[in-house]
Amino acid sequence: MAQSMNKTVDLAVSGTWFRAMSTYGKVMIGDEAFEFYNEKNVEDYIQIPWDQITYVVADVYFKGKYIPRFEIRTKKDGKFIFITKDPKKTLRAIRKYVPADHMRQALGVWDTIKLFFTRKKK
């Protein structure tokens, strides 16, 4: 069974980890790391220490009223996409450990289209 890295847990909420297939389980945010544990297989988990996180990127719609998912980018292992039951509360708990300048909002549809055409001209 997996051993938690956290000494204290600030938030534990139901969530989904997107990889090849969706994995359902619990997201735990504590003093040492961001952790996800599969609800059916306890050996299927991920632990991301706070010092390994470079950015947290959230998709934000309707001026912050709807946040469907967020992505955690790490120094070594790449990107991890998560959905939680209460994304605002989750991101607020993450903000306690990740600096504000490392929390980003994902580009919107129009921003992506503008970026595509401005890069084509160059």
C-alpha positions as semicolon CSV with decimal commas, in nm:
position;residue;x (nm);y (nm);z (nm)
1;M;0,000;0,000;0,000
2;A;0,116;0,352;-0,078
3;Q;0,255;0,569;0,198
4;S;0,143;0,933;0,193
5;M;0,415;1,199;0,175
6;N;0,199;1,450;0,362
7;K;0,212;1,496;0,737
8;T;-0,107;1,702;0,737
9;V;-0,381;1,705;0,473
10;D;-0,546;2,037;0,386
11;L;-0,797;1,900;0,136
12;A;-0,916;1,557;0,024
13;V;-1,167;1,556;-0,262
14;S;-1,292;1,315;-0,529
15;G;-1,118;1,356;-0,860
16;T;-1,023;1,215;-1,198
17;W;-0,675;1,180;-1,344
18;F;-0,663;1,184;-1,724
19;R;-0,400;0,970;-1,889
20;A;-0,456;0,697;-2,150
21;M;-0,783;0,621;-1,971
22;S;-0,957;0,814;-1,697
23;T;-0,870;0,705;-1,344
24;Y;-1,111;0,787;-1,062
25;G;-1,000;0,839;-0,706
26;K;-0,909;1,090;-0,438
27;V;-0,697;1,403;-0,465
28;M;-0,511;1,493;-0,147
29;I;-0,342;1,826;-0,095
30;G;-0,112;1,847;0,202
31;D;0,197;2,014;0,338
32;E;0,448;1,810;0,134
33;A;0,285;1,710;-0,197
34;F;-0,010;1,687;-0,434
35;E;-0,131;1,326;-0,426
36;F;-0,382;1,123;-0,625
37;Y;-0,490;0,773;-0,525
38;N;-0,699;0,539;-0,740
39;E;-1,014;0,430;-0,557
40;K;-1,010;0,073;-0,693
41;N;-0,636;-0,001;-0,697
42;V;-0,441;0,152;-0,410
43;E;-0,111;0,076;-0,584
44;D;-0,210;0,309;-0,870
45;Y;-0,118;0,654;-0,738
46;I;0,087;0,963;-0,807
47;Q;0,268;1,190;-0,563
48;I;0,403;1,523;-0,685
49;P;0,618;1,714;-0,433
50;W;0,560;2,089;-0,429
51;D;0,921;2,165;-0,526
52;Q;0,879;1,962;-0,849
53;I;0,580;2,164;-0,975
54;T;0,668;2,436;-1,225
55;Y;0,319;2,554;-1,325
56;V;-0,047;2,490;-1,255
57;V;-0,259;2,578;-1,559
58;A;-0,637;2,597;-1,524
59;D;-0,903;2,615;-1,794
60;V;-1,130;2,900;-1,687
61;Y;-1,463;2,983;-1,851
62;F;-1,735;3,242;-1,785
63;K;-1,507;3,471;-1,583
64;G;-1,412;3,202;-1,333
65;K;-1,757;3,053;-1,278
66;Y;-1,666;2,724;-1,451
67;I;-1,329;2,548;-1,423
68;P;-1,352;2,208;-1,594
69;R;-0,993;2,089;-1,540
70;F;-0,644;2,190;-1,442
71;E;-0,301;2,073;-1,544
72;I;0,005;2,031;-1,326
73;R;0,336;2,072;-1,507
74;T;0,645;1,930;-1,342
75;K;1,019;1,970;-1,388
76;K;1,091;1,609;-1,487
77;D;0,776;1,407;-1,551
78;G;0,572;1,631;-1,779
79;K;0,205;1,721;-1,751
80;F;-0,078;1,571;-1,547
81;I;-0,442;1,666;-1,608
82;F;-0,695;1,645;-1,325
83;I;-1,060;1,716;-1,257
84;T;-1,194;1,748;-0,905
85;K;-1,539;1,773;-0,753
86;D;-1,468;2,129;-0,635
87;P;-1,195;2,281;-0,858
88;K;-1,202;2,627;-0,700
89;K;-1,141;2,489;-0,354
90;T;-0,869;2,261;-0,494
91;L;-0,688;2,545;-0,670
92;R;-0,710;2,762;-0,358
93;A;-0,550;2,483;-0,157
94;I;-0,275;2,444;-0,420
95;R;-0,217;2,821;-0,418
96;K;-0,107;2,789;-0,057
97;Y;0,202;2,591;-0,170
98;V;0,263;2,704;-0,530
99;P;0,362;3,072;-0,585
100;A;0,098;3,290;-0,750
101;D;0,320;3,361;-1,051
102;H;0,327;2,986;-1,123
103;M;-0,054;2,960;-1,137
104;R;-0,174;3,034;-1,490
105;Q;-0,496;3,052;-1,683
106;A;-0,505;2,850;-2,005
107;L;-0,545;3,031;-2,336
108;G;-0,901;3,072;-2,456
109;V;-1,032;2,972;-2,798
110;W;-0,985;3,316;-2,951
111;D;-0,638;3,353;-2,802
112;T;-0,538;3,020;-2,953
113;I;-0,672;3,121;-3,296
114;K;-0,490;3,457;-3,282
115;L;-0,170;3,284;-3,177
116;F;-0,202;3,038;-3,466
117;F;-0,234;3,313;-3,726
118;T;0,037;3,537;-3,580
119;R;0,283;3,249;-3,586
120;K;0,192;3,166;-3,947
121;K;0,296;3,515;-4,067
122;K;0,647;3,492;-3,927
